[in-house]
Amino acid sequence: MRRRARPILGVDIDNVLAQSDACLRAMFRELYGIMLDEHQMTRYDYMTYGVTEEQLVRVFQLFNTEVCRTLRVVPGAKAALVRLARCYEIALVTSRNPESKAGTEYWLRAKGLPYDQLHFNDDKHALGIPYHAFIEDRHEHAHLIAETGATVYLLTRPWNAAPLAHPNVLRVETWDEILDHLL
Ligand SMILES: [Mg+2]
């Protein structure tokens, strides 16, 4: 009974739980010699930085089917999620292509990251899930989710530096800061 009453905490995966951007930039470097620095990534769109559509499709296909099994966990994310899972129903909501489902589930299990629901959908705000709060790194997603009434914690990344434009979106630097808000 008590567990069913937990409020729902939405959590993104890439660049919130998993160090995906670092891995993707390493793939562009190794496969195509394209050198991208994290700090230049003021847009989360690799094609802005010289990656062709064909290269992007190939890299994401490899990422989704194989490489996503090997990602590093964002510092502090695991300990925080374990604590939050005692108080919240954890709904992982990712824009990843569903072809990554097996690899994503493998990685979550391998890293010991607890969750109750897992959704592959780019329209995170439109799934009818009554989020109490959401943890996200994409500026546009954060603002769409904030419109549903949830509080959104936006983990600072180079690509989300634009000013915040909704009172429900709060900028945070670390998972520890998120725990201060949610526990
Ligand atoms: Mg993300």
PDB file of C-alpha atoms and ligand atoms in Angstrom, residues 12-16 124 136-138, ligand 1:
ATOM      1  CA  ASP A  12      15.960  11.123 -17.933  1.00  0.00           C
ATOM      2  CA  ILE A  13      18.797   8.709 -18.753  1.00  0.00           C
ATOM      3  CA  ASP A  14      21.292  10.291 -21.175  1.00  0.00           C
ATOM      4  CA  ASN A  15      23.513  12.879 -19.483  1.00  0.00           C
ATOM      5  CA  VAL A  16      21.478  12.582 -16.297  1.00  0.00           C
ATOM      6  CA  LYS A 124       8.090  13.073 -22.170  1.00  0.00           C
ATOM      7  CA  GLU A 136      16.390  16.404 -17.092  1.00  0.00           C
ATOM      8  CA  ASP A 137      19.299  17.964 -18.992  1.00  0.00           C
ATOM      9  CA  ARG A 138      17.564  19.201 -22.154  1.00  0.00           C
TER      10      ARG A 138
HETATM   11 MG    MG B   1      19.277  13.636 -21.451  1.00  0.00          MG
END
